[in-house]
Amino acid sequence: MANKAGKGRKIAAALGVAVFWLLIWQLLALLVGREVVLSPPLTVFKTLGEMVQEGSFWLALGASLLRILAGFALGVLLGAALGLLTAFCRPLRVLFSPFMSVVKATPVASFIILLLFFMGNQWIPVLIAALMVMPIIWAGVMKGIEETDRGLLEMGRVFELGWGWQLRHIYGPSVKAFFRPAALTALGLSWKAGIAAEVLAAPEHSLGGMLYRAKIYLENPRMLALTLCVILISMGLELLLKKLLQGSGGQETSLSSGGAK
Amino acid sequence: MIRLEHVSKSYESKRVFQDLNAAFSLNQSYLLTGASGAGKTTLLRLLAGLEEPESGRIIRPEGLRIRLVFQEDRLLPGLNVRNNVILEKGGAEKAQALLEELGLGPEAGALPESLSGGMKRRVALARALCASPDVLLLDEPFNGLDEAWRRRAAALIFREMAGKCVICATHYPEEMTPYAHERIGLD
């Protein structure tokens, strides 16, 4: 009962916050007074309502999701693999650390412009998303391995537990703890950077391409409706990933086989 | 036989051992005594291969199974009690029997975080015994156990390790004294 009341209060508070910011938006739109510069919320919602009835919107949305999520997955795989390698091999860490620093510090636009010379515009958002994700996951995995309980590692050594077993049961929980926040940060970043890459590379069927066209045709309500859509999808993806990572974080209670070498 | 020949070991500026010579027979039990800081834990860690001597050498027969009960429990938080004890292939039945004897039968499926300090200690003991080692090193194995459990645990250790080597450092020597063949003072 108390739980239900608490949930109700939370929803009411969230609605209150949403209404507050919508009023600020409305006020700003009134102050600007030109729809072509800043459309009011109602106009944007109406445009969004019309947009979701267009088949091309759903095609663009699906293609953007596919590209950016593929990039995210690629970035996670590369970042995790490199994180594992560099955590256990010092020369590799020395070799890759400056590369990761450069990737993190380079503006997304520079990467996009550079990549335009090398590959088709369909692939650029994939690679940009991967590049945004890789250093974050790499750092998370490295930190997880570095922070692994030394006492448990010594126990593994004394009990002659296999490397794979130690990786799963000793390093694994520590890496998971650092991987979760890293993956959540990386997902949001890859989505934003992927859309930015679509704006500049303008691949066929893409939300970024639609945003670009809305900008050049001065369709402000459409531009804001697309932005709203990008924000909502980002929030949805984050929520989904949180659920997925919670599911994978369950405690291990059974072993198929022993771990000794 | 495990032999320590002219072993020296120090931590930062503190010298723990200087030219230490010792021999441990593989079918005898030893009780290590000495004040805190005398080097009991260091000696056990050297014997377990977790530390290397600065000079001298430690000679162990090839393929010797050495297991150590650490001063801390060092249980895997994500594995239940049974799986913490098994660790090695095919030990399920032995693990269950050891847990029953140590009064942890009902807790076999529980995670370590739900256990008391004394229970965790008994799990750590069961884990080392379940591995059927040739040499069992014990670093304060009775921490957190009351007198009755200390006695039962000592009896279980020496029943399981009969004819093998046990080297134990403890602040409760009275429980181990009846079983130890030799007492080694490290002061």
mmCIF file of C-alpha atoms in Angstrom, chain A residues 139-250:
data_model
loop_
_atom_site.group_PDB
_atom_site.id
_atom_site.type_symbol
_atom_site.label_atom_id
_atom_site.label_comp_id
_atom_site.label_asym_id
_atom_site.label_seq_id
_atom_site.Cartn_x
_atom_site.Cartn_y
_atom_site.Cartn_z
ATOM 1 C CA ALA A 139 38.523 1.932 -19.402
ATOM 2 C CA GLY A 140 35.669 0.213 -17.517
ATOM 3 C CA VAL A 141 36.978 -3.286 -18.166
ATOM 4 C CA MET A 142 40.543 -2.262 -17.262
ATOM 5 C CA LYS A 143 39.373 -0.649 -14.030
ATOM 6 C CA GLY A 144 37.304 -3.731 -13.184
ATOM 7 C CA ILE A 145 40.318 -5.987 -13.620
ATOM 8 C CA GLU A 146 42.600 -3.636 -11.682
ATOM 9 C CA GLU A 147 40.124 -3.440 -8.801
ATOM 10 C CA THR A 148 39.631 -7.207 -8.549
ATOM 11 C CA ASP A 149 40.047 -8.436 -4.981
ATOM 12 C CA ARG A 150 43.733 -9.442 -4.634
ATOM 13 C CA GLY A 151 42.820 -11.799 -1.805
ATOM 14 C CA LEU A 152 40.492 -13.775 -4.054
ATOM 15 C CA LEU A 153 43.156 -13.908 -6.760
ATOM 16 C CA GLU A 154 45.626 -15.354 -4.269
ATOM 17 C CA MET A 155 42.990 -17.884 -3.232
ATOM 18 C CA GLY A 156 42.573 -18.833 -6.902
ATOM 19 C CA ARG A 157 46.325 -19.279 -7.215
ATOM 20 C CA VAL A 158 46.608 -21.481 -4.124
ATOM 21 C CA PHE A 159 43.635 -23.610 -5.197
ATOM 22 C CA GLU A 160 45.080 -23.860 -8.730
ATOM 23 C CA LEU A 161 41.869 -22.633 -10.325
ATOM 24 C CA GLY A 162 41.926 -22.439 -14.105
ATOM 25 C CA TRP A 163 42.372 -19.071 -15.807
ATOM 26 C CA GLY A 164 38.963 -19.212 -17.481
ATOM 27 C CA TRP A 165 37.290 -20.034 -14.192
ATOM 28 C CA GLN A 166 39.055 -17.170 -12.446
ATOM 29 C CA LEU A 167 38.066 -14.853 -15.262
ATOM 30 C CA ARG A 168 34.412 -15.801 -14.816
ATOM 31 C CA HIS A 169 34.103 -16.024 -11.046
ATOM 32 C CA ILE A 170 36.822 -13.728 -9.667
ATOM 33 C CA TYR A 171 37.439 -11.060 -12.308
ATOM 34 C CA GLY A 172 33.907 -11.271 -13.734
ATOM 35 C CA PRO A 173 31.930 -9.741 -10.831
ATOM 36 C CA SER A 174 34.431 -6.903 -10.457
ATOM 37 C CA VAL A 175 34.420 -6.163 -14.208
ATOM 38 C CA LYS A 176 30.605 -6.271 -14.249
ATOM 39 C CA ALA A 177 30.451 -3.613 -11.539
ATOM 40 C CA PHE A 178 32.490 -1.205 -13.696
ATOM 41 C CA PHE A 179 31.061 -2.357 -17.027
ATOM 42 C CA ARG A 180 27.452 -1.423 -16.143
ATOM 43 C CA PRO A 181 27.940 2.348 -15.693
ATOM 44 C CA ALA A 182 30.414 2.411 -18.588
ATOM 45 C CA ALA A 183 27.923 0.710 -20.936
ATOM 46 C CA LEU A 184 25.103 3.058 -19.903
ATOM 47 C CA THR A 185 27.243 6.158 -20.489
ATOM 48 C CA ALA A 186 28.532 4.737 -23.774
ATOM 49 C CA LEU A 187 25.044 3.939 -25.064
ATOM 50 C CA GLY A 188 23.802 7.513 -24.660
ATOM 51 C CA LEU A 189 26.977 8.896 -26.189
ATOM 52 C CA SER A 190 26.957 6.506 -29.136
ATOM 53 C CA TRP A 191 23.323 7.317 -29.911
ATOM 54 C CA LYS A 192 23.983 11.072 -29.911
ATOM 55 C CA ALA A 193 27.238 10.763 -31.879
ATOM 56 C CA GLY A 194 25.652 8.305 -34.312
ATOM 57 C CA ILE A 195 22.816 10.736 -35.055
ATOM 58 C CA ALA A 196 25.368 13.560 -35.467
ATOM 59 C CA ALA A 197 27.278 11.354 -37.909
ATOM 60 C CA GLU A 198 24.052 10.790 -39.854
ATOM 61 C CA VAL A 199 23.474 14.552 -40.013
ATOM 62 C CA LEU A 200 26.901 15.104 -41.561
ATOM 63 C CA ALA A 201 27.157 11.922 -43.647
ATOM 64 C CA ALA A 202 23.424 11.955 -44.568
ATOM 65 C CA PRO A 203 22.980 8.257 -45.347
ATOM 66 C CA GLU A 204 19.729 7.128 -46.948
ATOM 67 C CA HIS A 205 16.921 6.353 -44.464
ATOM 68 C CA SER A 206 18.244 7.968 -41.312
ATOM 69 C CA LEU A 207 16.939 10.174 -38.509
ATOM 70 C CA GLY A 208 20.070 12.287 -38.876
ATOM 71 C CA GLY A 209 19.373 12.733 -42.585
ATOM 72 C CA MET A 210 15.798 13.802 -41.761
ATOM 73 C CA LEU A 211 17.154 16.288 -39.214
ATOM 74 C CA TYR A 212 19.529 17.696 -41.829
ATOM 75 C CA ARG A 213 16.716 18.145 -44.339
ATOM 76 C CA ALA A 214 14.474 19.755 -41.714
ATOM 77 C CA LYS A 215 17.275 22.197 -40.987
ATOM 78 C CA ILE A 216 17.943 23.213 -44.593
ATOM 79 C CA TYR A 217 14.209 23.599 -45.352
ATOM 80 C CA LEU A 218 13.768 25.638 -42.140
ATOM 81 C CA GLU A 219 11.169 23.167 -40.827
ATOM 82 C CA ASN A 220 11.667 23.981 -37.153
ATOM 83 C CA PRO A 221 8.676 22.015 -35.797
ATOM 84 C CA ARG A 222 9.890 18.932 -37.703
ATOM 85 C CA MET A 223 13.440 19.452 -36.500
ATOM 86 C CA LEU A 224 12.275 19.713 -32.875
ATOM 87 C CA ALA A 225 9.903 16.745 -33.286
ATOM 88 C CA LEU A 226 12.803 14.639 -34.568
ATOM 89 C CA THR A 227 14.996 15.849 -31.692
ATOM 90 C CA LEU A 228 12.259 14.910 -29.240
ATOM 91 C CA CYS A 229 12.079 11.513 -30.856
ATOM 92 C CA VAL A 230 15.881 11.067 -30.559
ATOM 93 C CA ILE A 231 15.714 12.002 -26.857
ATOM 94 C CA LEU A 232 12.837 9.600 -26.154
ATOM 95 C CA ILE A 233 14.611 6.740 -27.921
ATOM 96 C CA SER A 234 17.809 7.479 -26.000
ATOM 97 C CA MET A 235 15.884 7.286 -22.721
ATOM 98 C CA GLY A 236 14.146 4.098 -23.820
ATOM 99 C CA LEU A 237 17.427 2.463 -24.836
ATOM 100 C CA GLU A 238 19.023 3.392 -21.517
ATOM 101 C CA LEU A 239 16.083 1.897 -19.628
ATOM 102 C CA LEU A 240 16.268 -1.279 -21.727
ATOM 103 C CA LEU A 241 19.994 -1.656 -21.202
ATOM 104 C CA LYS A 242 19.569 -1.092 -17.446
ATOM 105 C CA LYS A 243 17.031 -3.943 -17.371
ATOM 106 C CA LEU A 244 19.269 -6.174 -19.468
ATOM 107 C CA LEU A 245 22.300 -5.542 -17.278
ATOM 108 C CA GLN A 246 20.254 -6.114 -14.135
ATOM 109 C CA GLY A 247 19.189 -9.456 -15.561
ATOM 110 C CA SER A 248 22.749 -10.485 -16.300
ATOM 111 C CA GLY A 249 23.924 -9.445 -12.847
ATOM 112 C CA GLY A 250 22.193 -12.316 -10.998
#
